[in-house]
Coordinates of C-alpha atoms and ligand atoms in Angstrom, one line a residue:
X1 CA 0.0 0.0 0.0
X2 CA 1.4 3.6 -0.5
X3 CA 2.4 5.5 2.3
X4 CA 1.0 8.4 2.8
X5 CA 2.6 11.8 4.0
X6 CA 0.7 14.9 5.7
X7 CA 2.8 18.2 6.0
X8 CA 1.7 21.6 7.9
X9 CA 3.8 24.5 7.1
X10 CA 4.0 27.7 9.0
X11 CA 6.0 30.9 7.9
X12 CA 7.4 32.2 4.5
X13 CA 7.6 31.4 1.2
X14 CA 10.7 29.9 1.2
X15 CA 9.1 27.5 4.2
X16 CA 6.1 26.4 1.7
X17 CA 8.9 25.9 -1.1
X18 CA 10.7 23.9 1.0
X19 CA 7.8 21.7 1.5
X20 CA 6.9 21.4 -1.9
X21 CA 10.6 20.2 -2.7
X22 CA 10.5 18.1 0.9
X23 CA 7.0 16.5 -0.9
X24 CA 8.5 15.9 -4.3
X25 CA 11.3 13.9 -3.1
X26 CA 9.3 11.7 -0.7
X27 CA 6.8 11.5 -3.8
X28 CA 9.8 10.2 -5.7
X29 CA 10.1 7.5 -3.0
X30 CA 6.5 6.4 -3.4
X31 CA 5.0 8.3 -0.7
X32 CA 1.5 10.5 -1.5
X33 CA 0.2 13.4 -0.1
X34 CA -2.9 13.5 2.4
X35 CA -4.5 16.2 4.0
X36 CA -5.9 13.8 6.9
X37 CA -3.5 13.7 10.1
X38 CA -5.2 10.4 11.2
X39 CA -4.6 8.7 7.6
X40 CA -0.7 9.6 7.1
X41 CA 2.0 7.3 7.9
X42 CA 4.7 10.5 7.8
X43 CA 3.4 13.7 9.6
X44 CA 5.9 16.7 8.9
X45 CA 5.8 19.9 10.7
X46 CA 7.6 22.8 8.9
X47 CA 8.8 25.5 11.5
X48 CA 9.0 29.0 11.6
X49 CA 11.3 30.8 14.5
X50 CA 10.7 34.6 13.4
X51 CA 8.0 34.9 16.4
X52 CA 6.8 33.0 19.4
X53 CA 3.6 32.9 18.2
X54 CA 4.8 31.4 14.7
X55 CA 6.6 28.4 17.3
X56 CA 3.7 28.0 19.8
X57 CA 1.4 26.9 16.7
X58 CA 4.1 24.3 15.9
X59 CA 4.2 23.1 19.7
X60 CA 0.6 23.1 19.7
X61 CA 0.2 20.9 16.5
X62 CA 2.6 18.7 18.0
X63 CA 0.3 18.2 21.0
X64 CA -2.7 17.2 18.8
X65 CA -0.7 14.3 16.9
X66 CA 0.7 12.6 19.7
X67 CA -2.6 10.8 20.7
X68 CA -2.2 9.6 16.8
X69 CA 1.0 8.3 17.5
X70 CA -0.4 6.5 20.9
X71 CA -2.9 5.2 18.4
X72 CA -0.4 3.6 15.6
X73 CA 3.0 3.9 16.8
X74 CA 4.5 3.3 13.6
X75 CA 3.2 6.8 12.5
X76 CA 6.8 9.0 11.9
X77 CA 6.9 12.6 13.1
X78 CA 9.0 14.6 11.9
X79 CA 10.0 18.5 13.1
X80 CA 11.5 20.4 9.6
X81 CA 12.9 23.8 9.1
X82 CA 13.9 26.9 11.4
X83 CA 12.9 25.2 14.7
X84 CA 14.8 22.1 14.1
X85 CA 17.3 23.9 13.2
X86 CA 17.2 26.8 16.4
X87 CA 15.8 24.4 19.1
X88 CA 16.4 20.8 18.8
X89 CA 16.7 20.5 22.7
X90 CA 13.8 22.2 23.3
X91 CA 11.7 20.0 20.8
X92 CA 13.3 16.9 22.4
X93 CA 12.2 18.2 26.0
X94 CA 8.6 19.2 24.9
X95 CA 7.5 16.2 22.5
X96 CA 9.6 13.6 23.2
X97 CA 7.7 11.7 20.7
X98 CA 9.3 13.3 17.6
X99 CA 11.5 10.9 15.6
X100 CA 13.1 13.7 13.3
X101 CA 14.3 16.7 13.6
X102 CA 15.6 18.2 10.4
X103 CA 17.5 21.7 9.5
X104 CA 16.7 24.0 7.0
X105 CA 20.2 23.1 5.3
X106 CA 19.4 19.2 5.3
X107 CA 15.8 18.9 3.9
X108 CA 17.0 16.9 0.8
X109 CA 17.8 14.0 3.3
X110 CA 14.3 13.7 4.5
X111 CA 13.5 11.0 2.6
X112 CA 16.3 9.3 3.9
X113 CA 16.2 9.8 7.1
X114 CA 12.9 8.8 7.5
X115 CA 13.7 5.1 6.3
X116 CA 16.1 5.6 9.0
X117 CA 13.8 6.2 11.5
X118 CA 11.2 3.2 10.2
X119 CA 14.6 0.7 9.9
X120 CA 15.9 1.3 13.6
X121 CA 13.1 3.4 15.7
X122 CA 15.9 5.6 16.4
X123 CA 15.3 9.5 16.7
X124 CA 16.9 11.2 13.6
X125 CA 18.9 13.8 14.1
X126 CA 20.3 16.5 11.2
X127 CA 20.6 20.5 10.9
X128 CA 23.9 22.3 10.0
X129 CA 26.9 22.9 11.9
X130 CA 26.4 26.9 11.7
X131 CA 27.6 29.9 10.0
X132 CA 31.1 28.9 10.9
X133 CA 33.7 26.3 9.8
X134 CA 31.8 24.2 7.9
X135 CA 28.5 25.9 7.5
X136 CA 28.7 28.0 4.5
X137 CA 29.5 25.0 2.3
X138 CA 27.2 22.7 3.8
X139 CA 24.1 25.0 3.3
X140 CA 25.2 25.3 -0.8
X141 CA 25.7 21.4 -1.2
X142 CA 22.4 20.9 0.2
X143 CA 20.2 23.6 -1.8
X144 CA 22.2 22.8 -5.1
X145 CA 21.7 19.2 -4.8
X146 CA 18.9 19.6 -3.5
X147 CA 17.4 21.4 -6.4
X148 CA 15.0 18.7 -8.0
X149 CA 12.0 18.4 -10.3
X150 CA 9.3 20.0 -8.7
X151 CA 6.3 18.9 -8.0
X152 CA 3.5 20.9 -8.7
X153 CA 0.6 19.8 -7.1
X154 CA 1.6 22.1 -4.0
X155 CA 2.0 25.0 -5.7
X156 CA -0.4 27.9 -4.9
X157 CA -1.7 27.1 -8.3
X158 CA -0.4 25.4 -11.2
X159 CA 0.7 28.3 -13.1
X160 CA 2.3 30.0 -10.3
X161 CA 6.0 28.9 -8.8
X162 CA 8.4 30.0 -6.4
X163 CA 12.1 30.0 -7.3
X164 CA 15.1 30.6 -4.7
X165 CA 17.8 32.2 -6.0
X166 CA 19.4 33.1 -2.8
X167 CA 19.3 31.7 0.5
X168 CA 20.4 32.8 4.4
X169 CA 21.0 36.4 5.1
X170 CA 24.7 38.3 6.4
X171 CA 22.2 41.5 7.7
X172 CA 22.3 40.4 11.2
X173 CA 18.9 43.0 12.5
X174 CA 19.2 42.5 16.0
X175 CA 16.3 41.2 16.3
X176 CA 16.2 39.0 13.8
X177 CA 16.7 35.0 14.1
X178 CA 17.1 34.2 10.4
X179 CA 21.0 34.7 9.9
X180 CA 21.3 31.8 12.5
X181 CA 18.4 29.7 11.3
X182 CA 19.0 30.2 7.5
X183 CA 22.9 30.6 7.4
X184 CA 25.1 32.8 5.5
X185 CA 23.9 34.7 2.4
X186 CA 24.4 32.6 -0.5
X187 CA 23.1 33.0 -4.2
X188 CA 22.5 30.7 -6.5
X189 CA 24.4 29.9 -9.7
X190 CA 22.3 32.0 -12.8
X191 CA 22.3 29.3 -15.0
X192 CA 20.9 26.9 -12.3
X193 CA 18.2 29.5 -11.9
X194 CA 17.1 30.2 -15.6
X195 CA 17.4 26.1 -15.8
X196 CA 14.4 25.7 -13.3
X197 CA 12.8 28.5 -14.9
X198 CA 12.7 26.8 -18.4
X199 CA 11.5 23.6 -16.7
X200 CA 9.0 25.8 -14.6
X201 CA 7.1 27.1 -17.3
X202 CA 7.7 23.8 -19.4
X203 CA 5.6 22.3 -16.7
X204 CA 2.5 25.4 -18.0
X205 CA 3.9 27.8 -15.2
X206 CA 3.3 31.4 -15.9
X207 CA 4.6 33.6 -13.4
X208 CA 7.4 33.2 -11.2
X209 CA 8.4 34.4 -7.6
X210 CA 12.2 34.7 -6.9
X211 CA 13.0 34.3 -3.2
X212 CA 15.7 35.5 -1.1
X213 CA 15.9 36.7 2.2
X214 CA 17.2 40.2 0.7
X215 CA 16.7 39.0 -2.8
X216 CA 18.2 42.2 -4.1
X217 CA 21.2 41.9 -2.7
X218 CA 21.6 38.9 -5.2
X219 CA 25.0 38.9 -6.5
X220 CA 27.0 35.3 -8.4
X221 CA 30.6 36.1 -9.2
X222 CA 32.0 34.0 -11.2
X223 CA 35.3 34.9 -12.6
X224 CA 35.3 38.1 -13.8
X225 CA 32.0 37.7 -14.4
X226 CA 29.0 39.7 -12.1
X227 CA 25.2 38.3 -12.3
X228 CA 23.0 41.1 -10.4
X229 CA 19.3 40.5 -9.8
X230 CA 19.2 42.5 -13.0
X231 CA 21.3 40.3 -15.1
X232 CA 19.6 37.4 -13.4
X233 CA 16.0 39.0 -14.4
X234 CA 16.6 39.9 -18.0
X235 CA 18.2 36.4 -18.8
X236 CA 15.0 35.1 -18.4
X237 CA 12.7 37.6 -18.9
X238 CA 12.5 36.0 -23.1
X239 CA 11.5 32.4 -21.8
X240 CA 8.3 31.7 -24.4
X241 CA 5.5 30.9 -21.9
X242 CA 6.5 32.9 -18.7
X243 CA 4.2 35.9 -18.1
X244 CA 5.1 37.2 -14.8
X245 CA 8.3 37.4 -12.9
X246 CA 8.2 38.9 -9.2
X247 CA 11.2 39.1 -6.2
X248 CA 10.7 39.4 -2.4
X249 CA 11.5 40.5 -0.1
X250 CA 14.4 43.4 -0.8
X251 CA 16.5 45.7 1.6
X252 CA 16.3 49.3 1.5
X253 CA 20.3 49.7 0.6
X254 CA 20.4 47.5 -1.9
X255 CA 17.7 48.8 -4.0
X256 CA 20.1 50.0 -7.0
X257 CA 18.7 52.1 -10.0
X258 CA 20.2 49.1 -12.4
X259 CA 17.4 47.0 -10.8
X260 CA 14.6 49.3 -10.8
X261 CA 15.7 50.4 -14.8
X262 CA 14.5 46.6 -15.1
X263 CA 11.5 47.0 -13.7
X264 CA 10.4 49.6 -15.3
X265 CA 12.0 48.3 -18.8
X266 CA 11.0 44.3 -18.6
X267 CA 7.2 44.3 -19.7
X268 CA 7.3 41.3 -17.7
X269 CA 8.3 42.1 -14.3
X270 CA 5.5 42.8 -12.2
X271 CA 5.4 46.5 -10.9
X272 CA 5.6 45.7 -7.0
X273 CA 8.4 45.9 -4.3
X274 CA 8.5 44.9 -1.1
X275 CA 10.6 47.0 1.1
X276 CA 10.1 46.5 5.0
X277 CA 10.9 49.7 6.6
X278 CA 10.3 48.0 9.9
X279 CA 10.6 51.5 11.6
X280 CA 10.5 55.4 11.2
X281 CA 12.7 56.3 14.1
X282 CA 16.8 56.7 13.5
X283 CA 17.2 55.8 17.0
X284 CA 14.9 52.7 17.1
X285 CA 16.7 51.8 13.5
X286 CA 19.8 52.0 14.9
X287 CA 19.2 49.8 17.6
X288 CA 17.6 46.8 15.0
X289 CA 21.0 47.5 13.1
X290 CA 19.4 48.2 9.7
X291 CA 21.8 50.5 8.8
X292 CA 19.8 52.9 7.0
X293 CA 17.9 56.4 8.5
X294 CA 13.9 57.5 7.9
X295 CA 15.0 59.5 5.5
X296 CA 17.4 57.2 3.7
X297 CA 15.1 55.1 3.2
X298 CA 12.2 57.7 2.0
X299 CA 15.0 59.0 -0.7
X300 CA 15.2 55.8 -1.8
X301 CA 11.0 55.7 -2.0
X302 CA 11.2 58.9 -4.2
X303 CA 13.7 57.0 -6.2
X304 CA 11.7 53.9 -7.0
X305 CA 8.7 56.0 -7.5
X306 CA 10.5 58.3 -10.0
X307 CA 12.1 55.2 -12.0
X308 CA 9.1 53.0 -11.4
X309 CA 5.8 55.2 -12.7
X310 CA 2.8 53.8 -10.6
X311 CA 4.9 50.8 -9.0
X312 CA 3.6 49.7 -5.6
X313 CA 5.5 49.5 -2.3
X314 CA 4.7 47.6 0.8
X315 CA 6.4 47.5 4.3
X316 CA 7.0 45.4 7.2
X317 CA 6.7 47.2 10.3
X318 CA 7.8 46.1 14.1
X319 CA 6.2 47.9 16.9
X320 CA 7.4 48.0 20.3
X321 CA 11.0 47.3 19.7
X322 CA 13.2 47.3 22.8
X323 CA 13.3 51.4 24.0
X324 CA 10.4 52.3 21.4
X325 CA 9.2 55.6 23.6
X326 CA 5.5 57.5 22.6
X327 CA 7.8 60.1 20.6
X328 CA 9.6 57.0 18.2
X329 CA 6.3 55.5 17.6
X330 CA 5.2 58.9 16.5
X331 CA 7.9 59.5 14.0
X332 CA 6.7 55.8 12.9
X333 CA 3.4 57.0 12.6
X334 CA 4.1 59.9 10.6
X335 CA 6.3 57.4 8.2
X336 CA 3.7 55.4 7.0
X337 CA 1.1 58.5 7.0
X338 CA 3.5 60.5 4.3
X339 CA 4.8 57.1 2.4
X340 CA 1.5 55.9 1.1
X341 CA 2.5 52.6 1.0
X342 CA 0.3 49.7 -0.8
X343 CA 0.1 47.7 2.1
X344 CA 2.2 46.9 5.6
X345 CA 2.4 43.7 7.3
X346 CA 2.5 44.9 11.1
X347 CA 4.0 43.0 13.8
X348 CA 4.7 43.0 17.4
X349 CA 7.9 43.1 18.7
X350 CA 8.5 39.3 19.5
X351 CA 12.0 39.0 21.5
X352 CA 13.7 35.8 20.2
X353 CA 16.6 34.3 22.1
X354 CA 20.1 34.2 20.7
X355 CA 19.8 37.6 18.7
X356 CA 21.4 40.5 19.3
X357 CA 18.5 42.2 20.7
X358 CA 17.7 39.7 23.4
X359 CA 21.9 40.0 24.3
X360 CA 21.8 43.9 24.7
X361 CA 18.4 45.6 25.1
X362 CA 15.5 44.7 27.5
X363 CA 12.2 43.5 26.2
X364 CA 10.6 47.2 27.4
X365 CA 7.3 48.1 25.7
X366 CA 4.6 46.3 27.8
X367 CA 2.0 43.6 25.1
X368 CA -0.7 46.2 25.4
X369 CA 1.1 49.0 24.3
X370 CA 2.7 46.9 21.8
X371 CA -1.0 45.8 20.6
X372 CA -2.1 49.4 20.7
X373 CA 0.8 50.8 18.6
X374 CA -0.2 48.1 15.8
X375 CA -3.9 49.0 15.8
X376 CA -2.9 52.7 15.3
X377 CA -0.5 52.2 12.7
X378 CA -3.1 49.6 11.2
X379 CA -5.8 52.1 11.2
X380 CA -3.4 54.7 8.8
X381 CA -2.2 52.1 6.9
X382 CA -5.9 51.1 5.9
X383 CA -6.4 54.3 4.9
X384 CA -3.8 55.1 2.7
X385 CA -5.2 51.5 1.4
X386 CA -8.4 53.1 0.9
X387 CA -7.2 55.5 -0.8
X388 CA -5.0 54.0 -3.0
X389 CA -7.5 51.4 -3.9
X390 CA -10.1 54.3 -5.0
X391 CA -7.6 55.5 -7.2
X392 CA -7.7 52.8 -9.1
X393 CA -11.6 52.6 -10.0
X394 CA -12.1 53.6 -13.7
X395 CA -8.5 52.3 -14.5
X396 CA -8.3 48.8 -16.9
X397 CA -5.8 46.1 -15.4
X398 CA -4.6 43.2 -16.2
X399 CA -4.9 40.1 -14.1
X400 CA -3.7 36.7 -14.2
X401 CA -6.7 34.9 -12.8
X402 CA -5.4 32.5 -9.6
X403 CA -8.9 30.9 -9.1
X404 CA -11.8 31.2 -7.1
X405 CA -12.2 34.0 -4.5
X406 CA -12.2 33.0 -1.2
X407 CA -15.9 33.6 -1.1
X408 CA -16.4 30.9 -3.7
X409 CA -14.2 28.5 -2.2
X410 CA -16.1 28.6 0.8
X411 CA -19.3 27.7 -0.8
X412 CA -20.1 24.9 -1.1
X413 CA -21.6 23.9 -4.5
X414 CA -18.1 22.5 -5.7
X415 CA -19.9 20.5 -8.4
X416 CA -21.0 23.8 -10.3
X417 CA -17.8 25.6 -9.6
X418 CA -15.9 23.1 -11.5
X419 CA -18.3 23.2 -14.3
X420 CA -16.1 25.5 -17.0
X421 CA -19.5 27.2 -18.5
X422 CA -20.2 28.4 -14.7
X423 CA -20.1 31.8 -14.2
X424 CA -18.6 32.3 -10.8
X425 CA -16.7 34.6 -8.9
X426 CA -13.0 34.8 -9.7
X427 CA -9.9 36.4 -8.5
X428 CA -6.6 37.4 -9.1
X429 CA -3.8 39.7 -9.0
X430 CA -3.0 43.1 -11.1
X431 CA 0.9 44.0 -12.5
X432 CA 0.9 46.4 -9.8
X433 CA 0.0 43.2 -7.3
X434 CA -3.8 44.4 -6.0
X435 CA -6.2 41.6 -5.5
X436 CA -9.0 42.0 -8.0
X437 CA -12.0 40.1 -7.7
X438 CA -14.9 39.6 -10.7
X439 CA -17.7 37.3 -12.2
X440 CA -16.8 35.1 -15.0
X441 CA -15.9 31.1 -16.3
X442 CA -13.7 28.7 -15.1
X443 CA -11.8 28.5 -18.1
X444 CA -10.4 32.1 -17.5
X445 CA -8.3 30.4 -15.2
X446 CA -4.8 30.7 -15.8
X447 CA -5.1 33.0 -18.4
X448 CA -4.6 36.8 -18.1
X449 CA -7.3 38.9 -18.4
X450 CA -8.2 42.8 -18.8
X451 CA -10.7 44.3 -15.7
X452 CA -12.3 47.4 -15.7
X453 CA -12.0 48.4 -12.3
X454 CA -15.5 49.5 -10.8
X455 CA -15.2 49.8 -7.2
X456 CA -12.8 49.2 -4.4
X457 CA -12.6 48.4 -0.6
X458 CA -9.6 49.1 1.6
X459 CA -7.9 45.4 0.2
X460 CA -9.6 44.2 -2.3
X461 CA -10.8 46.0 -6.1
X462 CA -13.5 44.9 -7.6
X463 CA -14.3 44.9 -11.7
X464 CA -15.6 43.7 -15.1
X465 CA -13.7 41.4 -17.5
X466 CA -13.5 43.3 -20.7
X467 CA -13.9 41.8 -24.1
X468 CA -11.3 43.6 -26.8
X469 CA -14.5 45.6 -27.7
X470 CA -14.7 47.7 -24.6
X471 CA -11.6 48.4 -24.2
X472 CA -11.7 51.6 -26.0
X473 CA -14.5 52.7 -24.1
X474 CA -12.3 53.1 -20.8
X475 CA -9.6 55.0 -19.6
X476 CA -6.5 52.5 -19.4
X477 CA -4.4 55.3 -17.4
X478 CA -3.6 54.5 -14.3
X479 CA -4.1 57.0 -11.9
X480 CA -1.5 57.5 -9.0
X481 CA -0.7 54.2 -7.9
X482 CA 0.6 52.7 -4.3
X483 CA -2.5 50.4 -3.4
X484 CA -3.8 48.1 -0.7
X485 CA -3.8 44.1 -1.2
X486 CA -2.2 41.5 1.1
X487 CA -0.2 38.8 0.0
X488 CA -0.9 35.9 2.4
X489 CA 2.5 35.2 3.4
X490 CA 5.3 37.8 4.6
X491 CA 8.6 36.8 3.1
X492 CA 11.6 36.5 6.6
Ligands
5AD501 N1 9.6 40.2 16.2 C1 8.6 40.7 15.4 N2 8.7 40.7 14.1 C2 9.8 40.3 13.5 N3 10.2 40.2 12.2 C3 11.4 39.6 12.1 N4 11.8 39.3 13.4 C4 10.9 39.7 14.2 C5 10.8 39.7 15.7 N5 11.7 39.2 16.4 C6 9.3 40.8 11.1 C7 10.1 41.8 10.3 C8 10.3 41.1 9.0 C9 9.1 40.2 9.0 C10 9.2 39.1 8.0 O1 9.0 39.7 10.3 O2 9.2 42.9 10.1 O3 10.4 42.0 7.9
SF4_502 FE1 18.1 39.4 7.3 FE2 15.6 40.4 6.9 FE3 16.2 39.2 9.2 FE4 17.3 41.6 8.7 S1 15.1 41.1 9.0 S2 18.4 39.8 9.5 S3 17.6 41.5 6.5 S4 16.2 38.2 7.2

C-alpha cells in the first residue's frame, strides 16, 4: 500500500517551497500526499522561528498528533525547518515523541532519514553545523543538490511557482533569528536558476516568484563575471511561456537604480516591491542595526517612485522594539502617514533568544502597548489603502486569474464551480499586485485577463472582465498608484 505523508507549514515562502521540494522527493520514494492527520504514515511539521507565536502553533500541533501516534505507533513525526534547526533540545524536551528533527540546510535528506527512523526506531537527528567552519558550504551542497524536479501539485496554483535564488542572510537586524536559522547569504548559480525557470514554465507555469531573504542583494561572481538580480532578471525575462516574474523580499540599501531600470523596462516584471521599513525612528533603527535612516530610506522611495511610474510599495513594520518611547512610535506614525505605502504587514515586537536584541536591550514596551501601537499604525495604513484602492476605479488592469475568490471557495456547491461554462466569482492579481475580484468562467483560469476596475474596498478592487471591444470605451491610465492588497505570506 502507499504510504501516505501529511505536511503543515507555518512561515514564508521559502518554508512552503521547502515543502513542496520536501513533498517531491518523498513522492519520488513512493509516498502520497494527504490532508488527513489520522490517515498519514509521515506527519511533517515545517517550522517558523521569526516569532513566538509562529513556534507555539508548531508546539501546539505537536500536541494534537501525539494521541495519533499512541494510536499507531508506527506513525513518523518529523520537526523540519527553522525550529529544528534553532531548538532541537527544546523540541526533544517538549514532544519527546518526535522521531526527526531536520535543519533548513538538510531537507533533501528527509526521505532518507525517514527510512532511518522506520529501519531502527531511532530518533533522527540532522541540521547544520552553523555559520562557521563548515556551515557555509554545507548549506550550498544541500540547496544545489537539492534542487529537483518540482512537484507541482503544492503549488499555490499550477501556473504560479516560487524560485530561490538566494538563501540565508549576512544583515544580522538585531532582532532577527534568520542569519542563524538560514545561514550565511548565499546566491545561486544564474544558470541553475534560468534552468528551473525553463522547466518551470515547461511544466504550464506562468509567473514566477524569486525568493531571497534580501533577494536584491543577489549577487553570483564568477570569474570576472557579475550576475546582479538584474542580469539574473533579464536572462530570463525572453523564456516563451512565462508571463510574470516577481522578487521578495528586498532591503532598502540594496535597492540599486540598475534594478529598478529593469522593472520599469521588462514588460514582464511585475510593478511591486517589497521593502520592509520595519521602523521610522533613526534611534529605534539604529538599535535593529538596519543601517539605513527615515529619511534614507524615503530617498530611496522617491527613487523607486520616480524610476518605477505607478509601481507599488509595501512594508514590514515592528512595533514595540526594545526602548520604542511614545515620541519614536510617533515619527513611525508619521512614516507610514507620508509614504502611502500599498500595504504593511505589522507585527509586534517578539523578542527571540540568541539575537542580538535579546543579548543587549530589554524587552521594554509592555504587550498592550505593543498591541495598541499596531492598531494605530493599522488604522493609517488602511487608509492610505483606501485611498489607493479608489484610485484605481475607472483604471483597466490586467490580471492573471489564480482561481476562485475566497468567497467561492467557501461555498459549497463544488460541483457547479468546476463546471467550466459556470459563471462564478474569480480572482486574481494586477501587474501592480492588487487583488482583484470579478464574475466570470472557469476556463479564465490561468489566463490573463483585462478588468475594468469598478469599485474598491480598503484590500480588495473589484471589476468587469472586458472583451477587446470595450476596451476603448475606458480609460487604461492608471491614476496614481501605491495600493492596498495583502499577499498571504510575509517573506523573513
Ligand atoms: N519580532 C517581530 N517581528 C519580527 N520580524 C522579524 N523578526 C521579528 C521579531 N523578532 C518581522 C520583520 C520582518 C518580517 C518578516 O517579520 O518585520 O520583515
Ligand atoms: Fe536578514 Fe531580513 Fe532578518 Fe534583517 S530582517 S536579518 S535582512 S532576514
Amino acid at each position: 500500500m502507499t504510504q501516505k505523508v501529511y505536511i503543515e507549514t507555518v512561515g514564508c515562502q521559502m518554508n512552503v517551497l521547502d515543502s513542496e521540494l520536501v513533498i517531491g522527493a518523498l513522492r519520488r520514494h513512493g509516498y502520497d500526499l494527504t490532508d488527513t492527520p489520522a490517515d498519514a504514515d509521515v506527519l511533517l511539521f515545517n517550522t517558523c522561528s521569526v516569532r513566538e507565536h509562529a513556534e507555539d502553533k508548531t508546539y501546539s500541533a505537536l500536541g494534537r498528533v501525539r494521541l495519533l501516534k499512541r494510536d499507531k505507533p508506527d506513525t513518523v513525526i518529523g520537526v523540519l525547518g527553522c525550529m529544528a534547526q534553532k531548538d532541537q533540545e527544546a523540541i526533544r524536551k517538549r514532544a519527546p515523541y518526535v522521531d526527526m528533527i531536520v535543519g533548513t540546510g538538510q531537507l533533501g535528506a528527509v526521505p532518507e532519514l525517514v527510512a532511518k527512523v522506520r529501519a531502527t526506531r531511532e530518533p533522527q537527528l540532522a541540521v547544520s553545523l552553523g555559520r562557521t567552519d563548515g556551515g557555509r558550504n554545507e548549506v550550498e551542497a544541500s540547496f544545489i543538490s537539492y534542487d529537483p524536479a518540482r512537484d507541482p501539485s503544492m503549488r499555490p496554483t499550477p501556473f504560479q511557482a516560487y524560485v530561490r535564488i538566494q538563501i540565508g542572510c549576512d544583515k544580522f537586524c538585531t532582532y532577527c533569528v534568520v542569519p542563524s536559522t538560514r545561514g550565511p547569504e548565499q546566491s545561486r548559480p544564474p544558470e541553475h536558476i534560468w534552468g528551473e525557470v525553463r522547466q518551470l514554465v515547461d511544466q504550464g507555469c506562468k509567473e514566477v516568484t524569486l525568493l531571497g531573504q534580501t533577494v536584491n542583494s543577489y549577487v553570483y561572481t564568477d570569474g570576472d563575471r557579475k550576475t546582479r538580480l538584474s542580469d539574473l532578471i533579464s536572462g530570463m525575462h525572453d523564456v516563451p511561456g512565462l508571463e510574470r516574474i516577481k522578487f521578495v523580499t528586498n532591503y532598502p540599501k540594496d535597492m540599486t537604480d540598475d534594478l529598478l531600470d529593469a522593472v520599469r523596462e521588462l514588460p514582464k516584471v511585475v510593478k511591486y516591491l517589497h521593502v520592509p521599513v520595519q521602523s521610522g525612528c533613526d534611534e529605534v533603527l539604529k538599535r535593529m542595526k538596519r543601517n539605513y535612516t527615515a529619511a534614507y530610506y524615503m530617498e530611496m522611495l522617491a527613487r523607486c517612485r520616480e524610476l518605477v511610474p505607478n509601481v507599488s510599495v509595501s512594508s514590514d513594520f515592528i512595533v514595540g522594539f526594545c526602548g520604542e518611547t511614545e515620541e519614536s512610535f510617533a515619527k513611525t506614525m508619521e512614516l507610514v502617514r507620508v509614504a502611502a505605502f500599498k500595504n504593511s504587514f505589522i507585527f509586534k515586537y517578539s523578542e527571540r533568544g540568541g539575537t542580538k536584541a535579546a543579548d543587549r536591550y530589554p524587552d521594554d514596551v509592555p504587550d498592550d502597548v505593543k498591541k495598541r501601537r499596531n492598531n494605530d499604525l493599522l488604522l493609517v495604513q488602511n487608509e492610505n489603502s483606501r485611498t489607493d484602492h479608489r484610485n484605481q476605479v475607472g483604471t483597466v488592469v490586467e490580471v492573471l486569474v489564480e482561481g476562485p475568490s475566497r468567497r467561492e471557495r467557501s461555498a459549497s456547491n463544488q460541483a457547479n464551480r468546476e463546471e467550466a461554462s459556470h459563471v462564478t466569482q474569480l480572482t486574481g492579481r494586477s501587474m501592480a499586485d492588487h487583488i482583484v475580484v470579478f464574475d466570470g468562467t472557469a476556463r479564465l483560469i490561468g489566463r490573463t485577463v483585462r478588468i475594468a476596475i469598478t469599485d474598491a474596498s480598503p484590500f480588495t478592487l473589484y471589476g468587469d472582465v472586458l472583451t477587446d471591444e470595450v476596451v476603448g470605451a475606458v480609460s487604461r491610465e492608471p491614476t496614481a498608484s501605491v495600493a492596498p492588497s495583502r499577499f498571504s505570506l510575509p517573506l523573513v
